[in-house]
Short mmCIF file of C-alpha atoms in Angstrom, two decimals:
data_model
loop_
_atom_site.label_atom_id
_atom_site.label_comp_id
_atom_site.label_asym_id
_atom_site.label_seq_id
_atom_site.Cartn_x
_atom_site.Cartn_y
_atom_site.Cartn_z
CA MET C 24 0.12 -0.21 -0.09
CA LYS C 25 1.36 3.68 -0.93
CA LYS C 26 2.05 5.48 2.00
CA GLU C 27 -0.15 8.40 2.18
CA THR C 28 1.74 11.81 2.30
CA LYS C 29 1.19 14.35 4.80
CA LYS C 30 0.08 17.32 3.12
CA LEU C 31 2.00 20.37 3.95
CA HIS C 32 0.91 23.75 4.56
CA SER C 33 2.29 27.17 3.28
CA GLY C 34 1.81 30.36 5.23
CA TYR C 35 2.71 34.30 4.78
CA THR C 36 6.03 35.75 5.86
CA THR C 37 6.27 38.25 8.66
CA GLY C 38 6.67 40.99 6.11
CA ALA C 39 3.15 39.79 4.47
CA HIS C 40 1.59 40.06 7.97
CA ALA C 41 2.87 43.71 8.75
CA SER C 42 1.38 44.66 5.36
CA PHE C 43 -2.14 43.40 6.06
CA ALA C 44 -1.92 45.13 9.49
CA PHE C 45 -0.64 48.38 7.73
CA HIS C 46 -3.42 48.52 5.20
CA SER C 47 -6.31 47.76 7.81
CA ALA C 48 -4.69 50.62 10.38
CA LEU C 49 -4.19 52.97 7.62
CA ASP C 50 -7.68 52.48 6.47
CA LEU C 51 -9.02 53.41 10.09
CA PHE C 52 -6.61 56.18 10.63
CA LEU C 53 -7.78 58.03 7.51
CA ALA C 54 -11.41 57.50 8.49
CA THR C 55 -11.11 58.83 12.13
CA ASN C 56 -8.21 60.72 12.09
CA LYS C 57 -7.37 59.20 15.36
CA HIS C 58 -4.46 56.89 16.72
CA THR C 59 -5.37 53.39 15.59
CA LEU C 60 -3.79 50.13 15.77
CA SER C 61 -4.50 46.59 13.88
CA LYS C 62 -3.20 43.25 15.04
CA THR C 63 -2.47 40.10 13.33
CA ASN C 64 -1.19 36.68 14.24
CA LYS C 65 1.26 35.09 12.11
CA MET C 66 -0.30 31.89 10.62
CA ASP C 67 1.15 28.27 11.42
CA ASN C 68 2.84 26.43 8.44
CA ASP C 69 5.36 23.59 7.79
CA ASP C 70 8.37 25.84 7.61
CA LEU C 71 10.79 26.27 10.08
CA ASP C 72 10.32 29.68 11.91
CA VAL C 73 10.41 30.91 15.48
CA THR C 74 7.88 33.45 14.44
CA LYS C 75 4.97 31.03 13.89
CA GLY C 76 1.90 32.33 15.68
CA CYS C 77 3.64 35.78 16.73
CA GLU C 78 1.42 38.95 17.18
CA ILE C 79 2.19 41.68 14.73
CA ILE C 80 0.76 45.19 15.56
CA VAL C 81 0.71 48.16 13.42
CA SER C 82 0.11 51.47 15.14
CA ILE C 83 -0.60 54.75 13.28
CA SER C 84 -1.16 58.31 14.89
CA ASN C 85 -0.75 62.10 14.10
CA ASN C 86 1.49 62.04 17.39
CA LEU C 87 4.71 60.05 17.68
CA SER C 88 4.09 60.18 21.57
CA ASP C 89 1.29 57.84 21.32
CA LEU C 90 3.55 55.19 19.72
CA LYS C 91 5.60 52.66 21.74
CA LEU C 92 9.02 52.80 20.04
CA ASN C 93 11.91 50.53 20.13
CA SER C 94 13.90 52.01 23.04
CA ILE C 95 17.02 52.11 20.49
CA THR C 96 17.26 55.74 18.83
CA HIS C 97 16.94 55.18 15.17
CA LYS C 98 15.83 56.78 11.95
CA PRO C 99 12.28 56.51 10.33
CA TYR C 100 11.88 55.18 6.92
CA ILE C 101 9.67 57.73 5.20
CA LEU C 102 6.86 56.86 2.72
CA GLU C 103 6.14 59.77 0.78
CA SER C 104 3.87 61.25 -2.35
CA LYS C 105 3.72 64.70 -3.73
CA ASN C 106 1.12 65.76 -0.74
CA SER C 107 1.71 63.40 2.23
CA LYS C 108 4.08 61.70 4.24
CA CYS C 109 4.41 58.49 6.63
CA PHE C 110 7.14 57.99 9.05
CA VAL C 111 7.75 54.34 9.72
CA TYR C 112 9.46 53.50 13.15
CA ALA C 113 10.35 50.20 14.79
CA GLY C 114 7.77 49.54 17.69
CA GLU C 115 8.42 47.37 20.63
CA GLY C 116 9.79 43.87 19.82
CA VAL C 117 11.14 44.95 16.21
CA GLY C 118 14.77 45.15 15.61
CA VAL C 119 16.84 48.30 14.94
CA VAL C 120 19.95 47.73 12.61
CA THR C 121 23.20 48.92 14.49
CA LYS C 122 25.74 47.55 12.20
CA ASP C 123 26.48 47.37 8.39
CA GLY C 124 26.13 44.59 6.02
CA LEU C 125 22.45 43.93 6.14
CA LYS C 126 19.71 44.66 3.56
CA PRO C 127 18.14 47.26 6.15
CA PRO C 128 20.58 50.21 6.46
CA LYS C 129 22.28 50.79 9.71
CA GLY C 130 20.38 53.03 12.09
CA TYR C 131 16.51 52.08 10.64
CA PRO C 132 14.11 49.38 11.56
CA ALA C 133 14.88 45.91 10.68
CA ILE C 134 12.38 45.83 8.00
CA ASN C 135 13.37 44.24 4.68
CA PRO C 136 13.16 45.88 1.17
CA THR C 137 10.25 43.93 0.10
CA PRO C 138 7.67 44.42 3.27
CA LEU C 139 8.97 48.24 3.03
CA GLU C 140 7.94 48.46 -0.68
CA SER C 141 4.46 46.70 0.12
CA PHE C 142 3.96 49.57 2.66
CA ARG C 143 5.01 52.08 0.09
CA ASP C 144 2.49 50.67 -2.58
CA ILE C 145 -0.21 50.72 0.15
CA PHE C 146 0.35 54.27 1.18
CA LEU C 147 0.39 55.58 -2.69
CA LYS C 148 -2.89 53.72 -3.23
CA THR C 149 -4.50 54.52 0.02
CA VAL C 150 -3.39 58.33 0.80
CA SER C 151 -4.95 60.86 -1.56
CA LYS C 152 -5.21 64.05 0.86
CA LYS C 153 -2.32 66.32 2.34
CA ILE C 154 -1.29 64.83 5.59
CA GLU C 155 1.51 63.52 7.66
CA PHE C 156 1.47 61.00 10.09
CA PHE C 157 3.48 58.26 12.02
CA CYS C 158 3.66 54.47 12.19
CA CYS C 159 5.26 51.60 13.95
CA VAL C 160 5.43 48.02 13.47
CA SER C 161 5.57 45.96 16.68
CA VAL C 162 5.74 42.28 17.55
CA SER C 163 4.59 41.12 21.02
CA ASP C 164 7.34 39.32 22.80
CA GLY C 165 9.67 40.25 19.71
CA GLU C 166 12.74 40.64 22.08
CA VAL C 167 12.08 37.04 23.34
CA LEU C 168 12.04 35.56 19.99
CA ALA C 169 14.89 37.49 18.76
CA LEU C 170 16.90 35.35 21.32
CA GLN C 171 16.20 32.01 18.92
CA THR C 172 17.69 34.00 16.00
CA ALA C 173 21.09 35.34 14.86
CA ASN C 174 19.72 39.22 15.08
CA ALA C 175 21.95 40.24 18.21
CA LYS C 176 24.99 38.63 16.47
CA VAL C 177 24.83 40.79 13.31
CA GLY C 178 23.79 43.92 15.22
CA VAL C 179 19.94 43.93 14.96
CA LEU C 180 18.94 44.71 18.42
CA GLY C 181 15.39 45.10 20.41
CA GLY C 182 13.54 42.63 18.56
CA ILE C 183 12.82 40.38 15.43
CA SER C 184 13.54 41.36 11.80
CA ILE C 185 10.39 41.88 9.42
CA LEU C 186 11.36 39.63 6.55
CA GLY C 187 9.85 38.30 3.17
CA THR C 188 10.57 38.36 -0.56
CA ARG C 189 7.52 36.71 -1.99
CA GLY C 190 5.09 37.12 0.93
CA ILE C 191 4.86 33.33 1.04
CA VAL C 192 6.46 30.82 3.37
CA LYS C 193 6.85 27.57 1.10
CA PRO C 194 6.62 24.65 3.57
CA ILE C 195 9.86 22.58 4.09
CA SER C 196 11.67 25.15 1.90
CA ALA C 197 12.85 26.78 5.19
CA ASP C 198 12.71 29.92 3.07
CA ALA C 199 12.99 32.11 6.67
CA TYR C 200 15.94 29.89 7.51
CA LEU C 201 17.93 30.24 4.47
CA ASP C 202 17.12 34.09 4.28
CA SER C 203 18.92 34.04 7.83
CA ILE C 204 22.09 32.45 6.63
CA LYS C 205 22.11 34.77 3.70
CA GLU C 206 21.54 37.72 5.93
CA GLU C 207 24.65 36.47 8.06
CA LEU C 208 26.92 35.56 5.23
CA ASN C 209 26.53 39.19 3.75
CA PHE C 210 27.22 40.84 7.15
CA ALA C 211 30.28 38.56 7.14
CA TYR C 212 31.48 39.57 3.77
CA THR C 213 30.65 43.33 4.20
CA ASN C 214 32.57 43.23 7.26
CA ALA C 215 35.66 41.57 5.65
CA TYR C 216 35.70 38.16 7.85
CA GLU C 217 38.37 35.58 6.64
CA SER C 218 36.78 32.45 7.40
CA ILE C 219 33.22 31.03 7.54
CA HIS C 220 32.36 28.46 10.08
CA PHE C 221 29.19 26.49 9.86
CA THR C 222 28.02 24.80 12.63
CA LEU C 223 24.64 22.35 12.85
CA GLY C 224 23.58 23.15 16.44
CA ASN C 225 24.22 24.78 19.65
CA SER C 226 27.14 22.29 20.46
CA SER C 227 29.02 22.51 17.75
CA TYR C 228 28.56 26.09 17.99
CA GLN C 229 30.16 26.43 21.04
CA LYS C 230 33.18 24.15 20.09
CA ALA C 231 33.88 26.34 17.13
CA LEU C 232 33.32 29.50 19.10
CA LYS C 233 36.08 28.07 21.60
CA SER C 234 38.37 27.36 19.11
CA ALA C 235 38.15 30.41 16.90
CA SER C 236 38.84 32.31 20.20
CA GLU C 237 42.00 30.30 20.97
CA VAL C 238 43.24 30.31 17.31
CA SER C 239 43.12 33.93 16.78
CA SER C 240 42.75 37.34 18.82
CA SER C 241 41.44 39.11 15.52
CA PRO C 242 37.68 39.97 15.88
CA ASN C 243 37.28 39.40 12.14
CA SER C 244 39.27 36.12 11.94
CA ALA C 245 36.35 33.71 11.94
CA TYR C 246 32.36 34.09 11.60
CA ILE C 247 30.64 31.37 12.82
CA ILE C 248 26.92 30.33 11.53
CA GLU C 249 24.66 27.84 12.51
CA ILE C 250 22.99 26.12 9.38
CA GLY C 251 20.94 23.10 10.83
CA ASN C 252 20.61 20.56 8.34
CA PHE C 253 21.03 22.78 5.10
CA ILE C 254 24.55 21.56 4.24
CA PHE C 255 24.58 22.04 0.71
CA ASP C 256 22.45 25.33 0.55
CA GLY C 257 24.85 26.88 3.24
CA ILE C 258 27.96 26.02 1.70
CA SER C 259 26.76 26.94 -1.57
CA LEU C 260 26.06 30.41 -0.56
CA ALA C 261 29.38 30.88 1.00
CA VAL C 262 31.11 29.65 -2.12
CA SER C 263 29.16 32.12 -4.06
CA LYS C 264 30.60 34.82 -1.95
CA LYS C 265 34.12 33.32 -2.46
CA PHE C 266 35.18 33.49 1.14
CA LYS C 267 38.85 32.31 1.50
CA ASN C 268 38.13 29.47 3.91
CA ILE C 269 35.02 27.57 4.55
CA VAL C 270 34.92 25.15 7.94
CA LEU C 271 32.26 22.90 8.69
CA TRP C 272 31.88 21.43 12.25
CA ILE C 273 29.87 18.26 12.23
CA GLY C 274 29.08 15.10 14.11
CA VAL C 275 30.16 11.92 12.87
CA ALA C 276 26.52 10.35 11.79
CA LYS C 277 25.55 13.72 9.84
CA SER C 278 29.12 13.54 8.42
CA VAL C 279 28.24 9.93 7.09
CA LYS C 280 25.12 11.44 5.35
CA ILE C 281 27.08 13.93 3.41
CA ALA C 282 29.57 11.18 2.47
CA GLN C 283 26.66 9.32 1.01
CA GLY C 284 25.41 12.27 -1.14
CA CYS C 285 22.75 13.62 1.29
CA LYS C 286 22.68 17.52 0.56
CA ASN C 287 20.35 17.90 3.57
CA THR C 288 20.97 15.85 6.50
CA HIS C 289 17.50 16.17 7.98
CA ASN C 290 15.90 12.27 8.34
CA ARG C 291 12.91 13.35 6.12
CA PHE C 292 15.59 13.65 3.45
CA GLY C 293 16.72 10.04 3.82
CA SER C 294 18.41 7.76 6.51
CA ILE C 295 22.07 6.15 6.43
CA ASP C 296 22.76 3.21 4.50
CA PHE C 297 24.35 0.84 6.55
CA LYS C 298 25.27 -1.65 4.00
CA ASP C 299 27.35 0.95 2.13
CA VAL C 300 28.89 2.11 5.55
CA GLY C 301 30.01 -1.54 5.97
CA SER C 302 31.66 -1.78 2.86
CA TRP C 303 34.14 1.03 4.08
CA ILE C 304 35.12 -1.23 6.93
CA ASP C 305 34.80 -4.41 5.50
CA LYS C 306 31.82 -5.34 8.12
CA ASP C 307 28.04 -6.63 7.80
CA LEU C 308 25.99 -3.70 9.42
CA GLU C 309 22.73 -4.72 7.92
CA ASP C 310 21.39 -5.06 11.71
CA CYS C 311 23.14 -1.70 12.66
CA ILE C 312 20.79 0.89 13.39
CA THR C 313 22.95 3.95 14.39
CA ILE C 314 26.35 5.50 14.04
CA LYS C 315 26.57 5.81 17.47
CA GLY C 316 25.97 2.07 18.28
CA LEU C 317 28.41 1.05 15.47
CA ARG C 318 31.21 3.51 17.16
CA GLU C 319 30.83 1.88 20.30
CA SER C 320 31.16 -1.72 18.83
CA LEU C 321 34.17 -0.76 17.01
CA GLY C 322 36.56 -0.23 20.16
CA ASP C 323 39.90 1.05 19.22
CA ASP C 324 39.07 0.77 15.73
CA VAL C 325 36.46 3.74 16.11
CA TYR C 326 39.67 6.02 15.24
CA GLU C 327 40.11 4.43 11.96
CA PHE C 328 36.45 4.52 11.11
CA ASP C 329 36.32 8.44 11.88
CA LYS C 330 39.18 8.79 9.52
CA ILE C 331 37.65 6.87 6.83
CA VAL C 332 34.43 9.14 7.23
CA LEU C 333 36.28 12.59 7.31
CA LYS C 334 38.11 11.19 4.10
CA LYS C 335 34.57 10.35 2.24
CA THR C 336 32.91 13.62 3.61
CA LYS C 337 35.80 15.99 2.23
CA GLU C 338 35.80 14.03 -1.00
CA GLN C 339 31.97 14.44 -1.41
CA LEU C 340 32.13 18.08 -0.79
CA TYR C 341 34.84 18.54 -3.12
CA ARG C 342 32.71 16.81 -5.88
CA TRP C 343 29.70 19.39 -5.03
CA PHE C 344 31.92 22.41 -4.78
CA ASP C 345 34.95 21.97 -6.66
CA LYS C 346 36.66 23.64 -3.77
CA LYS C 347 38.28 22.37 -0.36
CA ILE C 348 36.17 22.56 2.42
CA GLU C 349 37.52 22.15 5.97
CA VAL C 350 35.64 19.34 8.01
CA ILE C 351 35.82 19.08 12.00
CA ILE C 352 34.29 16.20 13.31
CA CYS C 353 33.02 17.23 16.75
#
């Protein structure tokens, strides 16, 4: 019987939700000329995204003092037509950009170009009378959510970023995750980092961080990015930027997957072929379940096994990228 495939759900980006709220708040403000706000909750989807379900709020007023802004001093974006202007600020829970190298300019709200352009289109289509007013975009608990992102590392402080390029989050494509990797790589490139270190999770991240601090005292020697299971996509982005050195910190089991040609090491994209692994060490491993169990059974031979895995992983990465990628099994 054919296994039934679960239907995956798309969703809207934070930028799209913010645009919906802006349009709603703007319509009400123009009708009442009073302080207005509109709230929306980011819908659930099957993407990897810490902002799922978050509350996005857009407030509009004639008086800036009515709005609850991010406490970090910043400049507003200005939407303007011949007769009117709208000043867009970061509210509570939306970050402010404090370093160069990101799409939003330094000193402005962390609202990416596509959502901002959507705001501008709505403004131009909706506002016809001569008027100036103030707007802020907020996210409830955005400062807490931002702790699960790389925002602070790249200089986005006080909350999350309002992201999106197409408005739609595709399931499993993990657009938001890859956009975050792109942002970090752009930041590293702009700030002239010498090496990019990729890690798959917090444990390997901490090891890479410790190693980088021990090897060099230069603040721009190594930039470390968590890429989850997106091995091929992450390294492809770094290769396209022509970074001098690319280092991958990875566990043995994930390394085996790469050696076997898995471009994404998540279980949904394939499992380890233990018959193939057995051929590497001349053992019958058809009953083997995990790499951890295999390594425990090898005794002192585990070191030779790890060498084989490392060699095959490097060879596979070279086939993909035609570039030497340093691999550290941890």
